[in-house]
C-alpha positions as a Markdown table, in Angstrom:
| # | Residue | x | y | z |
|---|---|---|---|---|
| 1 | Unk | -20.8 | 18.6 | -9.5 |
| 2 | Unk | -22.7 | 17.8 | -6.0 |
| 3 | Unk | -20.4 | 17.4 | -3.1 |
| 4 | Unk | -20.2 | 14.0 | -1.9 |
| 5 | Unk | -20.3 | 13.6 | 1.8 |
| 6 | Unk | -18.1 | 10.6 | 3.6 |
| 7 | Unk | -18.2 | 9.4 | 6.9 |
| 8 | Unk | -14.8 | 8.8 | 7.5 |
| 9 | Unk | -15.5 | 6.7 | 11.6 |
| 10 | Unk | -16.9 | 4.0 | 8.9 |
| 11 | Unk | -15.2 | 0.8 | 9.1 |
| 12 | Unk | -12.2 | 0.5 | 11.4 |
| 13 | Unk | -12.2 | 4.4 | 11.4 |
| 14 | Unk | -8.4 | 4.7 | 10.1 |
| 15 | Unk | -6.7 | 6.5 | 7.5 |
| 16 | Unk | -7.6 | 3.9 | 4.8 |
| 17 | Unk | -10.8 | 6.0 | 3.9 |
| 18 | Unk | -9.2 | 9.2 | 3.6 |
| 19 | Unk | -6.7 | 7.8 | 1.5 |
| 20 | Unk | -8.9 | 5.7 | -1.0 |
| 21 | Unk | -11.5 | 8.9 | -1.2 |
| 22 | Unk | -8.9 | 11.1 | -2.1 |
| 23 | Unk | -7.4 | 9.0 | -4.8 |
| 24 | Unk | -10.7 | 8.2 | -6.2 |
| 25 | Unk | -11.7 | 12.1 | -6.1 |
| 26 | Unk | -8.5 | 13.4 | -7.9 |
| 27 | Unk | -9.5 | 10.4 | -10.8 |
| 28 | Unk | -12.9 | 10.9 | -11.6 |
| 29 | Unk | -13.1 | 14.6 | -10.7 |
| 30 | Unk | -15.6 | 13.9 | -8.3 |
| 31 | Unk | -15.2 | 16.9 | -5.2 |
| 32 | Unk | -15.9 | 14.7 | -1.4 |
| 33 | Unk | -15.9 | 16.1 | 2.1 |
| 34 | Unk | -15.0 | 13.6 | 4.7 |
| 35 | Unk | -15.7 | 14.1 | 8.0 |
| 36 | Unk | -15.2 | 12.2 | 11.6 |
| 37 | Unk | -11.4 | 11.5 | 10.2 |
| 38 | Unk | -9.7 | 8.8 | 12.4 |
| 39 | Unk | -12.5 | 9.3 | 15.0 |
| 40 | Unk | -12.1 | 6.5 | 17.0 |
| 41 | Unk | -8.1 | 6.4 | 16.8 |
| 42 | Unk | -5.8 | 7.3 | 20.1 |
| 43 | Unk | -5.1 | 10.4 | 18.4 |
| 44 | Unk | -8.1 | 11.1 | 16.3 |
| 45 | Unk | -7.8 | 13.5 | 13.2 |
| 46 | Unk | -5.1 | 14.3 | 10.5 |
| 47 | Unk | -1.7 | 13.5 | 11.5 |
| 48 | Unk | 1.7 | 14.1 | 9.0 |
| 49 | Unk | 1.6 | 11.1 | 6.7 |
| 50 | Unk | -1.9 | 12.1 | 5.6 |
| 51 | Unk | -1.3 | 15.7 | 5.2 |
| 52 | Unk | 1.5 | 14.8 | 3.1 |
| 53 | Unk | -0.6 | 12.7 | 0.8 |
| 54 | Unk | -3.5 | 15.2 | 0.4 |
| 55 | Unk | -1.1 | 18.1 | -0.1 |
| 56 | Unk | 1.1 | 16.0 | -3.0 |
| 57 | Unk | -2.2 | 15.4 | -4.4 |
| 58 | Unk | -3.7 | 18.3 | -4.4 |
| 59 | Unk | -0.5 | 19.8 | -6.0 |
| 60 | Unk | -0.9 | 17.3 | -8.8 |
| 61 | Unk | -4.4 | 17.8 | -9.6 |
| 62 | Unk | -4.5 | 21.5 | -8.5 |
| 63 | Unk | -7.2 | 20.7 | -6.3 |
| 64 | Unk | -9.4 | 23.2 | -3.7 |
| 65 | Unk | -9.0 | 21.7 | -0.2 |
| 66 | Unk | -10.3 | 23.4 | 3.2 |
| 67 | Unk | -9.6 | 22.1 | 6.7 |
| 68 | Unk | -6.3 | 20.3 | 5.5 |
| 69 | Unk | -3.9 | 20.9 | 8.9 |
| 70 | Unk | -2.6 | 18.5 | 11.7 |
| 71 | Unk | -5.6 | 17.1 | 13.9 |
| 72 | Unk | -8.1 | 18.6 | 11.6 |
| 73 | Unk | -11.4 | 16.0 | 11.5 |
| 74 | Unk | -13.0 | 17.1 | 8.1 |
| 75 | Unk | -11.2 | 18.1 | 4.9 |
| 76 | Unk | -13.0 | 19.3 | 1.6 |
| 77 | Unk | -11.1 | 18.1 | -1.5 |
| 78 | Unk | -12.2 | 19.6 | -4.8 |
| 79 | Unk | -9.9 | 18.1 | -7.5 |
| 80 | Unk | -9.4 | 19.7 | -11.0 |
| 81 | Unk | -7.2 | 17.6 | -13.8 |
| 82 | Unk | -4.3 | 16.3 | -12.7 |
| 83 | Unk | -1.0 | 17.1 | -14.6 |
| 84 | Unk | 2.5 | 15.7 | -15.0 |
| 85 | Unk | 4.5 | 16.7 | -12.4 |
| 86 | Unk | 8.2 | 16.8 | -10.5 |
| 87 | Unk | 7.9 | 17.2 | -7.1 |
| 88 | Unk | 9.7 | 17.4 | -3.6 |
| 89 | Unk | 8.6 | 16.4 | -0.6 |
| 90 | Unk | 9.8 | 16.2 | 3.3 |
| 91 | Unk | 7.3 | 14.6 | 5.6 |
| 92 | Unk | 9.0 | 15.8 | 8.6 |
| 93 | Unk | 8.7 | 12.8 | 10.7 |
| 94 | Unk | 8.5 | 9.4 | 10.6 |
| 95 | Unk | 5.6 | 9.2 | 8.6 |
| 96 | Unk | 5.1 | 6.4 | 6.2 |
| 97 | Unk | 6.2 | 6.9 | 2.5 |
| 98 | Unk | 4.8 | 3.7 | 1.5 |
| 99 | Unk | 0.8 | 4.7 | 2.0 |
| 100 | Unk | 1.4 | 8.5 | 1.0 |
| 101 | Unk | 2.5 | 6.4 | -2.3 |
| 102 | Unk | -0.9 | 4.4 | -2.3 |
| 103 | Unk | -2.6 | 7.4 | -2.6 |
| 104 | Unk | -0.2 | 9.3 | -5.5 |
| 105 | Unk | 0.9 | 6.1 | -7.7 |
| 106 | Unk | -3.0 | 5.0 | -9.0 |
| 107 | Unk | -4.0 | 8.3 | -9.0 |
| 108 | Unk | -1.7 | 9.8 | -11.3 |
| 109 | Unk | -1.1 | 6.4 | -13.9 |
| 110 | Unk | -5.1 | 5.7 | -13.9 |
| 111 | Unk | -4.9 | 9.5 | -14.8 |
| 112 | Unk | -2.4 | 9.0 | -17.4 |
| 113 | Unk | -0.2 | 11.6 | -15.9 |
| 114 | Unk | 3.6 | 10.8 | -14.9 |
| 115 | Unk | 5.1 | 11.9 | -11.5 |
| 116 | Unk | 8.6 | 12.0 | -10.6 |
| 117 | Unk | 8.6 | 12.8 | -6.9 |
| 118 | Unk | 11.5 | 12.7 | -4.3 |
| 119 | Unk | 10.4 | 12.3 | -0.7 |
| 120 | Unk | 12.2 | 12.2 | 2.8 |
| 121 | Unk | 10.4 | 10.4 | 5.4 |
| 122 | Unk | 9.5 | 6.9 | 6.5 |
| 123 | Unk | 10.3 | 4.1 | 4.7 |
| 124 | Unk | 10.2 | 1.4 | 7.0 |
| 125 | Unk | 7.6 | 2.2 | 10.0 |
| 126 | Unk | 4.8 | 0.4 | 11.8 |
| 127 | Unk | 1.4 | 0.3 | 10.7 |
| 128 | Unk | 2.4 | 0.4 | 6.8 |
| 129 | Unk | 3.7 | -2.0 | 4.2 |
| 130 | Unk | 7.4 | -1.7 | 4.5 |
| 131 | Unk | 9.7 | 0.1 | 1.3 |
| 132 | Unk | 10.8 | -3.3 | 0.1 |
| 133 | Unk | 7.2 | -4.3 | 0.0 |
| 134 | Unk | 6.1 | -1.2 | -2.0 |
| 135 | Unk | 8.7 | -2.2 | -4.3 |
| 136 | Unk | 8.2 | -6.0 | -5.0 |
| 137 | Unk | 4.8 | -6.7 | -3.8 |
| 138 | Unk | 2.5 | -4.1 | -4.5 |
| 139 | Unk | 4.9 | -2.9 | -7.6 |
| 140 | Unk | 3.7 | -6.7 | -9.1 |
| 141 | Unk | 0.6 | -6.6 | -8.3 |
| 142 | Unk | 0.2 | -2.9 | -10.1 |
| 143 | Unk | 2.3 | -3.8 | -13.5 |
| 144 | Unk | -0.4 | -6.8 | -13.7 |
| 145 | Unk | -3.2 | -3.8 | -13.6 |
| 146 | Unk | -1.0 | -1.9 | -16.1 |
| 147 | Unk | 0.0 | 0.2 | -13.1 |
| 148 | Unk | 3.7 | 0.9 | -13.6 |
| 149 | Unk | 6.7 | 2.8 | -11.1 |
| 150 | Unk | 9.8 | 2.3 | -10.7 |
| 151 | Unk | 11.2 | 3.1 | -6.8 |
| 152 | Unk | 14.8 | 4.0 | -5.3 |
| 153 | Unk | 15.2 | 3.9 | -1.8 |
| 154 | Unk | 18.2 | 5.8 | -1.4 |
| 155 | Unk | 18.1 | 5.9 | 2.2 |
| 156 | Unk | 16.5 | 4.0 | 4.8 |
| 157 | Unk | 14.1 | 5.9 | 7.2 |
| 158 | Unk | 13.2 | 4.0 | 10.8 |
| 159 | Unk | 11.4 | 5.1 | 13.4 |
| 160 | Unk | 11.8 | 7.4 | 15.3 |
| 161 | Unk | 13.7 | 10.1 | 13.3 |
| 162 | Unk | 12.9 | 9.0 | 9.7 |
| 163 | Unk | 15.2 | 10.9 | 6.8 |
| 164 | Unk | 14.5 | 8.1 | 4.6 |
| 165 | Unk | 14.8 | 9.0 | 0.8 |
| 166 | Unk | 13.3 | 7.7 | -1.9 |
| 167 | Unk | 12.7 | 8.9 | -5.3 |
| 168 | Unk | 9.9 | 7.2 | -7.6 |
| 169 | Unk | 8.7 | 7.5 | -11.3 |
| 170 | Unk | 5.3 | 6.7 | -12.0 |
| 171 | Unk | 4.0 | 6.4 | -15.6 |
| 172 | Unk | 1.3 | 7.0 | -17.3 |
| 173 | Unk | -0.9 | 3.8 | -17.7 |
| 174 | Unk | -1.7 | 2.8 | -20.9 |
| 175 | Unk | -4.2 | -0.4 | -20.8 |
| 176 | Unk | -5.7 | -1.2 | -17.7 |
| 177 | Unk | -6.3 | -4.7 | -17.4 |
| 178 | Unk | -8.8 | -7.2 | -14.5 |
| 179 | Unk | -6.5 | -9.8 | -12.6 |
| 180 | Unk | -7.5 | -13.3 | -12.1 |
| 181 | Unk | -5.2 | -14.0 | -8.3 |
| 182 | Unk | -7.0 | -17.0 | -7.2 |
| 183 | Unk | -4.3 | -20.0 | -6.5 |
| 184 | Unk | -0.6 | -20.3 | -5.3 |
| 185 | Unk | 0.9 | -22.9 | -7.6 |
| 186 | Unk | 4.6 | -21.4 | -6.6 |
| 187 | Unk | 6.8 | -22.9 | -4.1 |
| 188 | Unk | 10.0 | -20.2 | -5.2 |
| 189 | Unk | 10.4 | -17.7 | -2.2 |
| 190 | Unk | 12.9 | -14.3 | -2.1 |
| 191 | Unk | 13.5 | -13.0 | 1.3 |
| 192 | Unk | 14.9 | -9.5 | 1.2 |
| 193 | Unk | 16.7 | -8.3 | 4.3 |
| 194 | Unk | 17.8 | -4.0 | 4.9 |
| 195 | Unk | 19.1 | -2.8 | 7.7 |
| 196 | Unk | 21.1 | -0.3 | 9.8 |
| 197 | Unk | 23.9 | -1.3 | 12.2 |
| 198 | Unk | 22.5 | -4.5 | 13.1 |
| 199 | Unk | 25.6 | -6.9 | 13.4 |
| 200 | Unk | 23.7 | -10.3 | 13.6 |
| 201 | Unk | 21.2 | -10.3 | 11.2 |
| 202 | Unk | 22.4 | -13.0 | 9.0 |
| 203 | Unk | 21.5 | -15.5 | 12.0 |
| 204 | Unk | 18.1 | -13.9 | 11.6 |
| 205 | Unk | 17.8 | -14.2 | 7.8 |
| 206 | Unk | 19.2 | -17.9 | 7.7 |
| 207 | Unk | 16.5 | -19.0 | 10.3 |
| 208 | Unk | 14.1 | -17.4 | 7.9 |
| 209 | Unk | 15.4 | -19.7 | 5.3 |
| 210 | Unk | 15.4 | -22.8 | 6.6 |
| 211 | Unk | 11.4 | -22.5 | 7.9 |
| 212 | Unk | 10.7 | -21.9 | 4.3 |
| 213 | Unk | 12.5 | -24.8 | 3.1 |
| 214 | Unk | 11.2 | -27.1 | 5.5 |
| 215 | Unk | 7.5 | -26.1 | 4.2 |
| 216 | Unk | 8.6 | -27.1 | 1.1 |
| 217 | Unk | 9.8 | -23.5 | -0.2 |
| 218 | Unk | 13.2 | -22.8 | -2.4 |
| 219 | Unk | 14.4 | -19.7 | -0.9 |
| 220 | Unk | 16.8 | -17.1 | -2.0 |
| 221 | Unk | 18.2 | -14.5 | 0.4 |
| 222 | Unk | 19.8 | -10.7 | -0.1 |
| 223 | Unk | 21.1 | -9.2 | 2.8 |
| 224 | Unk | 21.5 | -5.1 | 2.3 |
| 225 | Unk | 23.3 | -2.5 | 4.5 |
| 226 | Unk | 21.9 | 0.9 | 3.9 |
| 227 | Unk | 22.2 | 4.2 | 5.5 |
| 228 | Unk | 19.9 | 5.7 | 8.3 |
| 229 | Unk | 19.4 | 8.0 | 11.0 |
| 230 | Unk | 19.1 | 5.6 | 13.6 |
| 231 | Unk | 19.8 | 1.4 | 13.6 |
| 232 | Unk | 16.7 | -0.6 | 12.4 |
| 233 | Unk | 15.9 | -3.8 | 9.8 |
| 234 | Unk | 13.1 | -4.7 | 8.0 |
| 235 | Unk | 12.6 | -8.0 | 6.4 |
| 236 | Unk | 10.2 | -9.1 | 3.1 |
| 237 | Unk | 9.2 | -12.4 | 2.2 |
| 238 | Unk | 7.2 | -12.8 | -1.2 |
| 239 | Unk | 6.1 | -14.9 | -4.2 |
| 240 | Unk | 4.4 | -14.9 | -7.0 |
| 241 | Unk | 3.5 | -16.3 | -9.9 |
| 242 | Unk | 0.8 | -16.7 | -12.9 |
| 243 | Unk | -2.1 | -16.7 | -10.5 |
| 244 | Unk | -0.7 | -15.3 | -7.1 |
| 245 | Unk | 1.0 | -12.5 | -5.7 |
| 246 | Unk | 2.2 | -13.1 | -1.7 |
| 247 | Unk | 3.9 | -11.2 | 0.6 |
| 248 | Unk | 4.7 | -10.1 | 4.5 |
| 249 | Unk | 6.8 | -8.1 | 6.2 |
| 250 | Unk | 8.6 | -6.8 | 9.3 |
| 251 | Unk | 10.2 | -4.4 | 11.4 |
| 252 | Unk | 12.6 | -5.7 | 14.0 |
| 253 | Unk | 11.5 | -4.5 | 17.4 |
| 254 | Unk | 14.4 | -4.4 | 19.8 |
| 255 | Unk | 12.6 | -5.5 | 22.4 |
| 256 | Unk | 12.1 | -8.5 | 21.1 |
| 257 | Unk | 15.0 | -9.2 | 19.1 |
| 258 | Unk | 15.4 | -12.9 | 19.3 |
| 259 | Unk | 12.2 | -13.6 | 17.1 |
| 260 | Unk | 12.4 | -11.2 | 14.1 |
| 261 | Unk | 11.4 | -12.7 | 11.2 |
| 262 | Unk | 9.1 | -15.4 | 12.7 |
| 263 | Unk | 6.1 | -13.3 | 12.1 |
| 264 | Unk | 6.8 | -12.5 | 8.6 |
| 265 | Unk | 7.6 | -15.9 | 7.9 |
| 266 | Unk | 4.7 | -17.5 | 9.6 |
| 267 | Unk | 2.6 | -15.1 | 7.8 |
| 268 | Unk | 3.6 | -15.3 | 4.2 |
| 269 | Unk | 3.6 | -18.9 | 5.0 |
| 270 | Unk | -0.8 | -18.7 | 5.7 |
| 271 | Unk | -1.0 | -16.3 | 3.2 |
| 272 | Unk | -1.1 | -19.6 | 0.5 |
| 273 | Unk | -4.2 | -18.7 | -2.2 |
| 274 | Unk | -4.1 | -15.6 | -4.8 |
| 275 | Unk | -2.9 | -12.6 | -2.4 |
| 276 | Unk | -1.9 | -11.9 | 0.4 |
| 277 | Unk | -3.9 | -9.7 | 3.2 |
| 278 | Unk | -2.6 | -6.6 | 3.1 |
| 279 | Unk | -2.1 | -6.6 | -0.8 |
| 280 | Unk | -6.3 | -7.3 | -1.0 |
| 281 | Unk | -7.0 | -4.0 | 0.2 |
| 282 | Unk | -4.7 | -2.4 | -1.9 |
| 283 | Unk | -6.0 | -3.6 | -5.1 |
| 284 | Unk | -9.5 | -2.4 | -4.7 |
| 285 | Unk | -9.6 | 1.2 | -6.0 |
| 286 | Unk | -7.8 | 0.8 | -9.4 |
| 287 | Unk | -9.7 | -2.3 | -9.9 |
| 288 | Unk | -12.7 | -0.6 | -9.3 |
| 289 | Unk | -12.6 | 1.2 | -12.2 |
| 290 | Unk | -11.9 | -1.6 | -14.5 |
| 291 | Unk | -14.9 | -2.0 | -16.4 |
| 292 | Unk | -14.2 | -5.7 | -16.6 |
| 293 | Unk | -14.4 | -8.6 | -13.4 |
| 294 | Unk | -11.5 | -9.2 | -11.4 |
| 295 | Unk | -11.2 | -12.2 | -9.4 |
| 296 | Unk | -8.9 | -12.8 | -6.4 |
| 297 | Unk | -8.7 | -14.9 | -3.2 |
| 298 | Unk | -7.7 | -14.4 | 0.0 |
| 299 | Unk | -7.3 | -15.7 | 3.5 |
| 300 | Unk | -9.5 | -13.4 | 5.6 |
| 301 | Unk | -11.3 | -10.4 | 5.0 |
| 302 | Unk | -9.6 | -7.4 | 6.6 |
| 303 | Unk | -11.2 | -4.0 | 8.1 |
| 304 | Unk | -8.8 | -2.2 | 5.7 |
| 305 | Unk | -10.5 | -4.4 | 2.7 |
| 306 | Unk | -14.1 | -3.9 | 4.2 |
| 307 | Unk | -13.2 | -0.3 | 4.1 |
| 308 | Unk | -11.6 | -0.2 | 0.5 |
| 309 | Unk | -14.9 | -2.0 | -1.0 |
| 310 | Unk | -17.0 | 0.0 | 0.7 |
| 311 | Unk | -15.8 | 3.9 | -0.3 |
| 312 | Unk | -14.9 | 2.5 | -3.6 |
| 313 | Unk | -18.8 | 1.3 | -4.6 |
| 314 | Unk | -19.9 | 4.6 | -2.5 |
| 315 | Unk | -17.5 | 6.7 | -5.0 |
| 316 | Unk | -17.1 | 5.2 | -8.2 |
| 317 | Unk | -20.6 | 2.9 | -7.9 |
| 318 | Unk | -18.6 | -0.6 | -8.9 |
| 319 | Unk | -20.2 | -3.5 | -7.7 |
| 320 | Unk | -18.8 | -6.5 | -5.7 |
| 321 | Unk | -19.1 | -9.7 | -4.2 |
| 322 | Unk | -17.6 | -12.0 | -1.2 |
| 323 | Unk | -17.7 | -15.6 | -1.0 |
| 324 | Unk | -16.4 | -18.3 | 1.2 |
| 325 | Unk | -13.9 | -20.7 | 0.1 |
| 326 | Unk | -11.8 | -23.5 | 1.4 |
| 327 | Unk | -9.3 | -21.5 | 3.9 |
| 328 | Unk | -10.1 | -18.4 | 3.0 |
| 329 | Unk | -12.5 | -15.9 | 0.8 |
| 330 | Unk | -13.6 | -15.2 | -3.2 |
| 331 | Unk | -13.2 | -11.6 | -4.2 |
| 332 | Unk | -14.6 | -10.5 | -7.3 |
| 333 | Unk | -14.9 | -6.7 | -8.3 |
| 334 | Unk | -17.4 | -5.6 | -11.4 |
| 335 | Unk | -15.5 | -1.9 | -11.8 |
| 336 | Unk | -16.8 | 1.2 | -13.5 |
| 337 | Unk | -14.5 | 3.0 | -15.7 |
| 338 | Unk | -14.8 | 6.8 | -15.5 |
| 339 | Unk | -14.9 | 8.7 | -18.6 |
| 340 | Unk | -12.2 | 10.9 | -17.4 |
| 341 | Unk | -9.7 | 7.9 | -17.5 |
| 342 | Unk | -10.5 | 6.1 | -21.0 |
């Protein structure tokens, strides 16, 4: 099969591509070489977190790659089946668990493989969806698809040393299914707070609370103590329901201790129609190879969604549209199943 070339400084030039392409290429069996990866990033090139990802796949689907080290700007990935696998991993940093698990949980269920994988790295790190909303937001949104893991975070991994641990079992889907996310009609919030050696956080949590129920929300709270290398919180706020999925989270930042948890309140709080912002991008590639429509609606249109729709029509040739709606944007996705997944 032809090689298919990617431009990987497309779009808001990030990881998102590599990520997405890889997935894609270890599903359909289709071999890609990006190049230009993370071009126009601070520190362009391959950095852990994305080595991680490639290598786990490539394990999995016993897949060909060149070029895969640290700073490297084109890889060649030449996938062959996947298989059921257990694995372990250490990222050796920081380095998000939560996207090295965008790229390994579709690709092995829409492969009808299962994975059980233990990893040591970052489970709650900037730039990334947070562990907690792996778990409960992304892990909804997934089971709707027929996208199902279950996730342990057995340790909590902050920046800067990491050591988080986390052990997850994906399964092999069985019936993929579109999703119609178009309206919140919820008003039932859970706020999940974890942390390390932060003694006040309850003050933190309850101010969290009582913004949600003065907008009208019902919220319940969990407060959790885990284990880490270093002192850190993270905080998730999410709903859903028959016709949304919401979610947004946050990292305390110690310099700026006084306000954590207004972001992630203030954002869940906009994010009010089918999904939330960050969970649009992450819905693209499996429902791109759904052969049926899926429709879903969003507040605004991301550079990590642009990107998403874009490599996943280059790749897999599904079809899309985006239209403008009252506060906020119509998604809807026309997928093309692959023979190698039906």
């Amino acid at each position: 099969m032809e090689i298919l070339k990617i431009d990987g400084s497309h779009g808001e030039s990030g990881g998102q591509i590599l990520r997405s392409a890889v997935t894609l290429s270890s599903i359909t069996g289709r071999p890609i070489q990006i190049e230009n990866i993370r071009k126009n990033r601070k520190i362009p090139g391959l950095r852990a977190q994305h080595l991680s990802a490639v290598k786990l796949l490539a394990k999995l689907c016993n897949a060909k790659v060149e070029g895969l080290h640290i700073g490297s700007s084109t890889i060649a990935f030449h996938p062959n089946q996947l298989q059921d696998m257990s694995l372990q991993e250490n990222v050796g940093t920081a380095g998000s668990i939560s996207l090295i698990l965008q790229v390994l949980i579709p690709a092995v269920a829409l492969a009808r493989r299962k994975l059980e994988l233990s990893i040591i790295g970052g489970t709650d790190v900037l730039w990334s969806p947070t562990g907690d909303y792996t778990k409960h937001v992304l892990g909804e949104a997934f089971s709707r698809i027929g996208i199902n893991f279950s996730m342990k975070i057995k340790k909590r991994g902050y920046y800067p040393k990491g050591g988080g641990i986390v052990d997850v079992l994906v399964h092999p889907s069985k019936k993929l299914n579109p999703i119609f996310l178009t309206k919140q009609n919820t008003k039932d919030a859970k706020v999940l707070c974890s942390h390390s050696g932060i003694y006040d956080v309850e003050s933190f949590v309850d101010d969290v609370n009582n913004t949600l129920k003065k907008n009208g929300f019902s919220a319940q709270s969990q407060i959790n103590e885990q284990p880490a290398q270093n002192q850190g919180a993270s905080l998730v706020v999410f709903s859903q329901d028959s016709t949304s999925i919401n979610g947004a989270d946050e990292l305390l930042d110690f310099k700026n201790k006084d306000i954590f948890g207004k972001k992630c309140q203030n954002s869940f709080l906009e994010s009010n129609l089918g999904v939330d912002t960050n969970l649009s991008d992450m819905l693209v590639v499996p429902l791109s190879l759904i052969n049926e429509t899926s429709v879903f609606t969003v507040r605004e249109i991301s550079e990590h969604l642009q990107t998403n729709l874009y490599i996943t029509s280059k790749i897999t040739g599904c079809k899309y549209g985006v239209g403008k709606i009252d506060n906020g944007y119509e998604i809807r996705i026309q997928g093309n199943s692959d023979s190698s997944i039906q």
